[in-house]
Short mmCIF file of C-alpha atoms in Angstrom, two decimals:
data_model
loop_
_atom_site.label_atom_id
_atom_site.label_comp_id
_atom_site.label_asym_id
_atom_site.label_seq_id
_atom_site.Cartn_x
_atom_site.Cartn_y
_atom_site.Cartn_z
CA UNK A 1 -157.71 111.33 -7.56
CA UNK A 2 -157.73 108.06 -5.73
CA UNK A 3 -160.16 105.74 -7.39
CA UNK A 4 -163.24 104.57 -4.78
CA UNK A 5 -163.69 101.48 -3.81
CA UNK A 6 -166.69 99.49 -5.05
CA UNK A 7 -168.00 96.37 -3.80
CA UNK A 8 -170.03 94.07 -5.99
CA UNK A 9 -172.34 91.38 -3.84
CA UNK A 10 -173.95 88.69 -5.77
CA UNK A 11 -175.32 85.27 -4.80
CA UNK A 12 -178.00 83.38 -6.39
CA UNK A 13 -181.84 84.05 -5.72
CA UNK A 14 -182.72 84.85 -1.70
CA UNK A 15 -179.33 84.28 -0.82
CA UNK A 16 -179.42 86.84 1.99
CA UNK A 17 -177.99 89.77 -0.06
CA UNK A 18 -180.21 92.42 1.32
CA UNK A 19 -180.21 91.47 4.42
CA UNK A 20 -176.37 92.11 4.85
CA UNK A 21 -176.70 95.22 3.09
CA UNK A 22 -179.38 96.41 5.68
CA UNK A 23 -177.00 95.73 8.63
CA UNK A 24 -173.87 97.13 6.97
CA UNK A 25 -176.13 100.09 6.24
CA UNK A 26 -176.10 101.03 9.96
CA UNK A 27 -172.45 101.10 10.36
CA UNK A 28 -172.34 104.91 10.76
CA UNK A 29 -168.82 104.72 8.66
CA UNK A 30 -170.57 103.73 5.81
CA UNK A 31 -173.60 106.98 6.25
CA UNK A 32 -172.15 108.62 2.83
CA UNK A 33 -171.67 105.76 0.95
CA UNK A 34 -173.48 105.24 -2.30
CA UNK A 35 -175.67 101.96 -3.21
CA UNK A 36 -176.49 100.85 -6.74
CA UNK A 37 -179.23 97.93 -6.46
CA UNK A 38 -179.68 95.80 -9.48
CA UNK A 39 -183.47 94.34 -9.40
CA UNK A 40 -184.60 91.74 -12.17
CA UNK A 41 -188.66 92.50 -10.95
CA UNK A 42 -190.16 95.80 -12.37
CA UNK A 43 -191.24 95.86 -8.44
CA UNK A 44 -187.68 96.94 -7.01
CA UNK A 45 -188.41 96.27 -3.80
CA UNK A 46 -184.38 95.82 -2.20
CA UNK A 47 -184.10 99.70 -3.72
CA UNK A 48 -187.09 100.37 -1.18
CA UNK A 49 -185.71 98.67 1.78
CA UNK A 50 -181.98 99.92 1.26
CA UNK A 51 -182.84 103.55 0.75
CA UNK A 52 -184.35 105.85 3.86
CA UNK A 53 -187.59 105.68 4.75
CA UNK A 54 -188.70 109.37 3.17
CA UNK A 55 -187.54 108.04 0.05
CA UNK A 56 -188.63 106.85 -2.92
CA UNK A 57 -186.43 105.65 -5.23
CA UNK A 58 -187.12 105.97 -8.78
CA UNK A 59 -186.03 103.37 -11.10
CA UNK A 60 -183.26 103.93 -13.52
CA UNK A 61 -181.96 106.96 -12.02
CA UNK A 62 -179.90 107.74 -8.57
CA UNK A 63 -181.93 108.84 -5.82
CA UNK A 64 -180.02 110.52 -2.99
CA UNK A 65 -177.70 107.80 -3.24
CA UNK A 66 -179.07 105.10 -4.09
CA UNK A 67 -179.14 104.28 -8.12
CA UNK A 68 -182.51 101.69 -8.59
CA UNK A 69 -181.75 99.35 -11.55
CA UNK A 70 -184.84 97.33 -11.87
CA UNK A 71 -186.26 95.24 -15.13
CA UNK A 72 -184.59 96.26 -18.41
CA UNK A 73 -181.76 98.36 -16.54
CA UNK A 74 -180.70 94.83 -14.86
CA UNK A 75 -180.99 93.21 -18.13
CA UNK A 76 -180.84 94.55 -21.81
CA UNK A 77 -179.42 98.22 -20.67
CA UNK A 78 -177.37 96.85 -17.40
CA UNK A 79 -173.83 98.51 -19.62
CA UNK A 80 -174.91 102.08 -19.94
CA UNK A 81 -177.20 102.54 -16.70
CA UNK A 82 -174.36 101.44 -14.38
CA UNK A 83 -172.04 103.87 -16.55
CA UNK A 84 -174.82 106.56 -15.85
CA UNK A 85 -174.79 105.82 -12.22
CA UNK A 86 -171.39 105.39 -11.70
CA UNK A 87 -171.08 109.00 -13.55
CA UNK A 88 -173.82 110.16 -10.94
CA UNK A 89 -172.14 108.69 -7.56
CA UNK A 90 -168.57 110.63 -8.79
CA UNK A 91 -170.29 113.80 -8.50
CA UNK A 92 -171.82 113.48 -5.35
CA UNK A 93 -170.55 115.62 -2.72
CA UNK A 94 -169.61 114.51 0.06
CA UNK A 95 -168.10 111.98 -2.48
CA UNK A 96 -169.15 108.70 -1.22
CA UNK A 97 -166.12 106.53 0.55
CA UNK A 98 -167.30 102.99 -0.96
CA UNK A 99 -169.97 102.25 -3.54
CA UNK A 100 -172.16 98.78 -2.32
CA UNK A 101 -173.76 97.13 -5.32
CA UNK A 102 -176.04 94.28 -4.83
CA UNK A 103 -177.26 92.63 -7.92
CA UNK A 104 -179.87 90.33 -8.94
CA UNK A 105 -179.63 86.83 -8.04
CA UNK A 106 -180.08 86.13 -11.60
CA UNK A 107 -177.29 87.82 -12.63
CA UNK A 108 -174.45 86.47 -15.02
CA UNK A 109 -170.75 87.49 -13.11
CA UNK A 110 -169.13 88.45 -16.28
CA UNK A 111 -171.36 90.95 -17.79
CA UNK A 112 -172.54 92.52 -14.22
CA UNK A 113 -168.14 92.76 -13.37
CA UNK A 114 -167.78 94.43 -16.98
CA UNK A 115 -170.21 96.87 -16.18
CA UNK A 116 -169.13 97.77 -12.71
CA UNK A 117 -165.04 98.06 -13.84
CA UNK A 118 -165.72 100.61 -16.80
CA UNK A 119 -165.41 103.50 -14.80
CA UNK A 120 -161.42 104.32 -13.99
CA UNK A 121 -162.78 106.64 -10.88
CA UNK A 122 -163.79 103.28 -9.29
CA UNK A 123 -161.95 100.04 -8.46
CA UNK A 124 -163.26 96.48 -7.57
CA UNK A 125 -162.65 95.84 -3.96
CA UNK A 126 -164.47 92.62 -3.60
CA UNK A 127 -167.01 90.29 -5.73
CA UNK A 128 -168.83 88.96 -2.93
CA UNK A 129 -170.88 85.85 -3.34
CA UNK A 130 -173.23 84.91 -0.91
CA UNK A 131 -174.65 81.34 -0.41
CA UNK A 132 -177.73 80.13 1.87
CA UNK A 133 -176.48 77.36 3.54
CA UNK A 134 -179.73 75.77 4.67
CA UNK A 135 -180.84 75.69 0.86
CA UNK A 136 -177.28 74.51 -0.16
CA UNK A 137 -178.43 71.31 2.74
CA UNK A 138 -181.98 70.94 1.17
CA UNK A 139 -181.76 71.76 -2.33
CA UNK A 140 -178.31 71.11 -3.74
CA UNK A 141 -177.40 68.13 -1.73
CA UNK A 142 -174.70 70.42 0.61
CA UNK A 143 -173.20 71.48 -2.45
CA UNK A 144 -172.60 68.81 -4.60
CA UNK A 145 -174.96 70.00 -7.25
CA UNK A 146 -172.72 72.74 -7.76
CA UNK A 147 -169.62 69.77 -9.11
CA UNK A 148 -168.85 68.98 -12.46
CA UNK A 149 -169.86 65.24 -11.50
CA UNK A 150 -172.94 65.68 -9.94
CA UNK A 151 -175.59 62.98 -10.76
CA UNK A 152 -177.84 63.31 -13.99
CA UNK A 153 -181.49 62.44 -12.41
CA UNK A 154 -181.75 65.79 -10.06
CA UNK A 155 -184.13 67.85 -10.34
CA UNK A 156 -183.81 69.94 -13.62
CA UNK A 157 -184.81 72.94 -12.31
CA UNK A 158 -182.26 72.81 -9.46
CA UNK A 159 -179.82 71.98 -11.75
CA UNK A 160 -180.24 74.95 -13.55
CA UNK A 161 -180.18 77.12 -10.18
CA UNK A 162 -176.81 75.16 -9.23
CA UNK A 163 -174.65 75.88 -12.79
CA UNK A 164 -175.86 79.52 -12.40
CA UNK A 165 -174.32 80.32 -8.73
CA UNK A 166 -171.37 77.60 -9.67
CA UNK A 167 -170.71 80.61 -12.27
CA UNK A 168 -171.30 83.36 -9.78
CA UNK A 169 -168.87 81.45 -7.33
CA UNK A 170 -166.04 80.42 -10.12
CA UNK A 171 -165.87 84.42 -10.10
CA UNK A 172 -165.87 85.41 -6.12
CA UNK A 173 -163.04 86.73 -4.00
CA UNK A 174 -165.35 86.33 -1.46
CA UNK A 175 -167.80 83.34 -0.35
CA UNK A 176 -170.29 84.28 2.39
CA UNK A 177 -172.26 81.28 4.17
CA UNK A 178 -175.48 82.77 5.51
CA UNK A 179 -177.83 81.18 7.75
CA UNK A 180 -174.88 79.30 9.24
CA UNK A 181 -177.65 78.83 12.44
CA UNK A 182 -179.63 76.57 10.67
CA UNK A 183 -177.15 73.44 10.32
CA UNK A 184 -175.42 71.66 12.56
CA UNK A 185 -171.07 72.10 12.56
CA UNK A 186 -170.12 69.19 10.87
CA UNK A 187 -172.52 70.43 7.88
CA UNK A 188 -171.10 73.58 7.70
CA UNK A 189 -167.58 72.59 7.69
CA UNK A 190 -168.36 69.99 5.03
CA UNK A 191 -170.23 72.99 2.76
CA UNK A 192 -167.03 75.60 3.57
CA UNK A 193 -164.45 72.70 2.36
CA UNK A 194 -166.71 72.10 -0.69
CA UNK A 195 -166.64 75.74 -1.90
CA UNK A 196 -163.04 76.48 -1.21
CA UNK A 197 -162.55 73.60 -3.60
CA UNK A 198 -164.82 75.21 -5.91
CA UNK A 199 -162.89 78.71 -5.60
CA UNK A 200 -159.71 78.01 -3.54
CA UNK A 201 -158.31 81.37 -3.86
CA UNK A 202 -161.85 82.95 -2.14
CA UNK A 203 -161.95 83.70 1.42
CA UNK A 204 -164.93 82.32 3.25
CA UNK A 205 -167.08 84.13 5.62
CA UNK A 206 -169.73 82.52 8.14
CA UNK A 207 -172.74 85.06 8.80
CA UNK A 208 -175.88 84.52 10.89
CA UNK A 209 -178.09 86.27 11.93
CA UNK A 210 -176.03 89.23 13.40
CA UNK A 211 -174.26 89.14 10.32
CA UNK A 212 -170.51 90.09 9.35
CA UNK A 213 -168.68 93.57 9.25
CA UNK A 214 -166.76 94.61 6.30
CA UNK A 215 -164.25 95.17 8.05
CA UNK A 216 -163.36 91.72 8.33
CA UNK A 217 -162.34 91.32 4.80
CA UNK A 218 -160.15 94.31 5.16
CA UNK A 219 -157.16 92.00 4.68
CA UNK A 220 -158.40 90.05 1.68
CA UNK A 221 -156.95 91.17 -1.19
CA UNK A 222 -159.04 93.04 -4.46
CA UNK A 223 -159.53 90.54 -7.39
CA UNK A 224 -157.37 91.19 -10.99
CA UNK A 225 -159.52 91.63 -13.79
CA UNK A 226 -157.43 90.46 -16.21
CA UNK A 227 -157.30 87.25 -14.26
CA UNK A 228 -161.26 87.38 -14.77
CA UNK A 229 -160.91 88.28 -18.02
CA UNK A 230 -159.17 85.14 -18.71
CA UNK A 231 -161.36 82.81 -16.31
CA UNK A 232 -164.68 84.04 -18.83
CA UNK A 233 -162.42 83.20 -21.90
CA UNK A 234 -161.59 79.87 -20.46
CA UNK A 235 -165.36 79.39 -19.59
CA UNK A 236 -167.01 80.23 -22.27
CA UNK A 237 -168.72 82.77 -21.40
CA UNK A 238 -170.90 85.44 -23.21
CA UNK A 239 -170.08 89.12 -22.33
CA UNK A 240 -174.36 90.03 -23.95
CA UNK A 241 -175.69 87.85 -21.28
CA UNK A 242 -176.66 89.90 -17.90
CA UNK A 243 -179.14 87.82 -16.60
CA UNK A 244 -179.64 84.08 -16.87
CA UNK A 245 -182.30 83.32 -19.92
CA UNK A 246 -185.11 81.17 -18.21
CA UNK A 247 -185.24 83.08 -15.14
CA UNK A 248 -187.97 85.66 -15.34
CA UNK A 249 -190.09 87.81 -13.24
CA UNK A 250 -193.91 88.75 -13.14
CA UNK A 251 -195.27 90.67 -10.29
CA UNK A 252 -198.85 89.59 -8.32
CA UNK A 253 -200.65 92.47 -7.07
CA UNK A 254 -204.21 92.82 -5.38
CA UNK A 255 -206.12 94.52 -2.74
CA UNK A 256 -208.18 92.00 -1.42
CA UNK A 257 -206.53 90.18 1.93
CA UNK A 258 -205.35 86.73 1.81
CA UNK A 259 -207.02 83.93 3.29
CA UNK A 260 -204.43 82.64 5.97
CA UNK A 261 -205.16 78.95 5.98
CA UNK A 262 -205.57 78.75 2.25
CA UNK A 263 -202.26 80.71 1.36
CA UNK A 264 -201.02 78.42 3.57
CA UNK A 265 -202.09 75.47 1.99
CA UNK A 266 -200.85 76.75 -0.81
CA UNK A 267 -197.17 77.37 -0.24
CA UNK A 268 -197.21 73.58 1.31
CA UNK A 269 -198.60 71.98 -2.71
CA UNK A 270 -197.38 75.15 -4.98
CA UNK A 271 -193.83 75.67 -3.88
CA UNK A 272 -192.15 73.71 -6.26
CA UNK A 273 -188.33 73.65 -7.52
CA UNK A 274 -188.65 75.84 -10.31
CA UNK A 275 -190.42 78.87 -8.22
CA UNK A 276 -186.80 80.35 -7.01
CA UNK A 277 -188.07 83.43 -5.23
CA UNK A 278 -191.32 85.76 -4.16
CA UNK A 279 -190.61 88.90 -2.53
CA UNK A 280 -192.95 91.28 -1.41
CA UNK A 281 -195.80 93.08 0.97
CA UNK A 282 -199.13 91.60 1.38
CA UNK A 283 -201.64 91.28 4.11
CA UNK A 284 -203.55 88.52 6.01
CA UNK A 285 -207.34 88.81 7.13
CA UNK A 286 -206.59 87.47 10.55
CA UNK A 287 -203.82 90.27 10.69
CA UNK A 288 -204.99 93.79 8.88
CA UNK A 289 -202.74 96.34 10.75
CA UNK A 290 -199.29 94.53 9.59
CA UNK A 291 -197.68 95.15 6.85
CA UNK A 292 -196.00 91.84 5.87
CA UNK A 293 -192.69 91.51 4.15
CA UNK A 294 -192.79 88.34 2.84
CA UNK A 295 -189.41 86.98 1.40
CA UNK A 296 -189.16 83.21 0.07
CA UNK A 297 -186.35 81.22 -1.33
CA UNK A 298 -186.66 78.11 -2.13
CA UNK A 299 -188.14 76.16 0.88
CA UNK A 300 -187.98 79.18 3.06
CA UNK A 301 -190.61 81.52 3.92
CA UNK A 302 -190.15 84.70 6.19
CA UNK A 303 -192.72 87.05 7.66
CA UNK A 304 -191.36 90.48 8.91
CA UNK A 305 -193.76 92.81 10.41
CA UNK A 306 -192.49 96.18 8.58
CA UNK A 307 -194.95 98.35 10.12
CA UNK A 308 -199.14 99.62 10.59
CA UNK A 309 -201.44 99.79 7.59
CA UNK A 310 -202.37 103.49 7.37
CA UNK A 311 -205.82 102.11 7.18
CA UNK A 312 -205.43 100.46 10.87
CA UNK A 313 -203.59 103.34 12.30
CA UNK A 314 -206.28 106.08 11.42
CA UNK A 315 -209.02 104.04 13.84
CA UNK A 316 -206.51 105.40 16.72
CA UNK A 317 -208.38 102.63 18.73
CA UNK A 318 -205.73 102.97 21.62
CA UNK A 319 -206.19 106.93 21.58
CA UNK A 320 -202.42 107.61 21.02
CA UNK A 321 -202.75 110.03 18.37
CA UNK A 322 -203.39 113.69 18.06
CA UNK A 323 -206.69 114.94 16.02
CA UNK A 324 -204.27 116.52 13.79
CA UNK A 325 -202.26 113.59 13.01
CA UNK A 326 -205.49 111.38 12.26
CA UNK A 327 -206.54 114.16 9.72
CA UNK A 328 -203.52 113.76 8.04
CA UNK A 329 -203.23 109.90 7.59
CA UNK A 330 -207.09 110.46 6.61
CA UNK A 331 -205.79 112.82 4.10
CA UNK A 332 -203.33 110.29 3.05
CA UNK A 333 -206.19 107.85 2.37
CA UNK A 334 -208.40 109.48 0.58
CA UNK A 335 -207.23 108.01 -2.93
CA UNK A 336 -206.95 104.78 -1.50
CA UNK A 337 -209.20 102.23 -1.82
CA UNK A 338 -212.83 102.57 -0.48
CA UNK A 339 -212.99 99.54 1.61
CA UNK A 340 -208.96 98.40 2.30
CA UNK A 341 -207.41 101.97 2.13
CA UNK A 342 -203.66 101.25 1.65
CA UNK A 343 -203.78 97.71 2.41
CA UNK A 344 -202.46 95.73 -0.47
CA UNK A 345 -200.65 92.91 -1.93
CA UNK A 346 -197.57 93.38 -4.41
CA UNK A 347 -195.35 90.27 -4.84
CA UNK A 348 -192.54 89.77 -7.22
CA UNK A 349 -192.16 86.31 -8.43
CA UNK A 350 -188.43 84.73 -10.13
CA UNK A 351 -187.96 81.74 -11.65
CA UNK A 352 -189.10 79.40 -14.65
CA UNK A 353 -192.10 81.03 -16.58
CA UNK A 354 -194.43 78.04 -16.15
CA UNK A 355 -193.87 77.68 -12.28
CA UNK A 356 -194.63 81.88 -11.89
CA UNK A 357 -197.72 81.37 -13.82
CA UNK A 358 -198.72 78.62 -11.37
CA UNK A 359 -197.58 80.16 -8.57
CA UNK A 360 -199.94 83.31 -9.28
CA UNK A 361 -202.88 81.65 -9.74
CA UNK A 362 -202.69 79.80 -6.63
CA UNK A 363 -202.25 82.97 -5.12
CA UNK A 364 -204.97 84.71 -6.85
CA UNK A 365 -207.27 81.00 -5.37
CA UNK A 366 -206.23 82.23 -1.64
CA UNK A 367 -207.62 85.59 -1.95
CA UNK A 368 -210.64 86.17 0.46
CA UNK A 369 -214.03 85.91 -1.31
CA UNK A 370 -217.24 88.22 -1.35
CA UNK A 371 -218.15 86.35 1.59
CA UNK A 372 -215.38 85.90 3.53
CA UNK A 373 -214.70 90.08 3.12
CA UNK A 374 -217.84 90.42 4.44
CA UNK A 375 -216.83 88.51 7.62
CA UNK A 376 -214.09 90.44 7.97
CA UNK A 377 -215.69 93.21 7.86
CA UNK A 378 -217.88 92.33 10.58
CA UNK A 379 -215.08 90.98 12.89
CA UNK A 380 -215.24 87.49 12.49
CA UNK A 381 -211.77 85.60 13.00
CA UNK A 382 -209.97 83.54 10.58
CA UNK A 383 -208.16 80.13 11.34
CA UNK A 384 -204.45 81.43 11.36
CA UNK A 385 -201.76 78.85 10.63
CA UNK A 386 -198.75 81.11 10.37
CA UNK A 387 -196.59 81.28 13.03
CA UNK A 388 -197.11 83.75 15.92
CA UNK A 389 -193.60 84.06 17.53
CA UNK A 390 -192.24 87.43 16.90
CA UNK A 391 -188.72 87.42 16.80
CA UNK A 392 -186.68 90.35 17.16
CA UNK A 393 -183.54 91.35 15.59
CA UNK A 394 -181.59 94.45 16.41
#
């Protein structure tokens, strides 16, 4: 049998991974194909977005098609759970044309490529890494973080972030710039010359918003492993390593709503260098029927309204639903909690353990109080900072 395809994506921390996984995942050609998501949060929440919306994908194991590796299965066990569900996506039926994997921004290239080559009934088409080229402008000086001679007094945390996806990169076939809107030409072609110096046998891709197809990498050819064998010889590197060692993850989770201007005011103090990434759903006072995904790397915030609270849509207060259907989202609710139903916050936070830990508890300072509950309760509004443009992308 002819071995199928696989295609590894990797990039470091909010990269824009997922988000080129979601468009690709429309491309009716790839309908059958499988996904196997490597998460380092216990949360999983890429799994969630990349799999359909009746499912739920349960971690460790494949799920229609979609294998959720979150927490120890992206680190410690990463070796046999992708041999389990590799094993799992061969006997699929149909078999699935392509297998997408996206892994952790965390992740070490030469373990994560070791796991995904030990199963002869696949092949590596690409290692894909993908690069944010607005935080490769703000936070690694347009690249030059990534060099061998970059200066001693940056930030230490950054500098930790930049030898990480200089290892991803040293590894790549493929180099995707995303965000490409954000900077100016002459910035971009300055970044694209910079990492084809970096990896000069990689092809480089430009994606922005509307993304890239697959298909236009059908020309560039699959990597050798044995020339990536001898590239983590000549490196260094260790093959017990999946993850990188002071990156971890804790998750933040609470009911109560958030306090716009102070979560706000917190993002502008408590961002700093060593916070990587939060990912997650969480809700605002001055907004209770949307369900926020809320997705920062780095300097970079984004709000996507994912949907209606169950909570808001059982009021019907525009008369659009049928008795039966508000029985059944009141059904729904009734092991929710008492005064928020299924509004909630759940946030997944990545990067050095003393900047999580600070992170959370300026989180856990821009909850709403007693008091201000109380005025939401009774309908008072709440000084909204955030921005109210909705932008939307098809």
């Amino acid at each position: 049998m002819n071995p199928t395809p696989l295609i590894a994506l990797c990039g470091f921390l909010g990269s824009g991974k997922t988000t080129l996984l979601r468009r690709w995942r429309r491309d009716p050609s790839l309908a059958h194909a499988a996904l196997l998501v490597q998460d380092l949060s216990e949360l999983g929440l890429d799994s969630k977005l990349l799999s359909p919306e009746d499912a739920k994908p349960t971690t460790g194991l494949l799920s229609g098609r979609v294998a959720a590796l979150h927490g120890p299965h992206a680190r410690e066990q990463l070796l046999p759970s992708v041999g389990q569900a590799l094993r799992e996506m061969a006997a699929l039926a149909p078999p699935p044309p392509l297998v997408l994997c996206e892994s952790t921004g965390a992740a070490r290239p030469w373990p994560l490529l070791q796991a995904l080559t030990q199963n002869p009934r696949f092949f590596l088409r690409h290692f894909i890494v993908t690069v944010d080229a607005l935080n490769l402008h703000r936070d690694f000086a347009d690249g030059q973080l990534l060099l061998a001679e970059a200066p001693h007094h940056a930030d230490p945390a950054l500098r930790e972030a930049a030898a990480l996806l200089a290892e991803q990169l040293a590894f790549a076939s493929v180099i995707i710039l995303t965000k490409i809107d954000t900077l100016p030409q002459p910035a971009l072609e300055a970044q694209s010359q910079l990492l084809q110096k970096l990896q000069p046998q990689a092809t480089i891709g430009l994606s922005a918003r509307a993304g890239m197809h697959l298909s236009q990498l059908e020309t560039t050819p699959a990597p050798r492993l044995a020339a990536l064998a001898t590239r983590a010889r000549q490196l260094g590197l260790p093959a017990d390593q999946p993850t990188a060692q002071r990156i971890e993850s804790t998750i933040f989770r609470d009911p109560r709503p958030f306090h716009p201007e102070r979560l706000h005011a917190a993002c502008q103090s408590q961002l700093g260098t060593a916070l990587y990434r939060t990912k997650g759903f969480l809700w605002l006072a001055s907004r209770p029927a949307q369900v926020l995904l809320w997705q920062q790397s780095g300097s970079q915030i984004t709000l996507e309204i994912t949907g209606t609270w169950r909570a808001e849509a059982v009021q019907n207060r525009e008369g659009k639903l049928f008795p039966e259907e508000v029985e059944h989202l009141r059904a729904q609710l009734a092991d929710q909690h008492p005064l928020f139903g299924d509004r909630h916050n759940e946030l997944a936070l990545m990067g050095q353990p003393a900047a999580c830990q600070a992170f959370s508890t300026a989180l856990a300072e821009s909850l709403c109080t007693e008091e201000e509950i109380l005025a939401w309760q009774n309908g008072q509004p709440f000084p909204d900072p955030w921005p109210q443009n909705i932008l939307r992308l098809d």
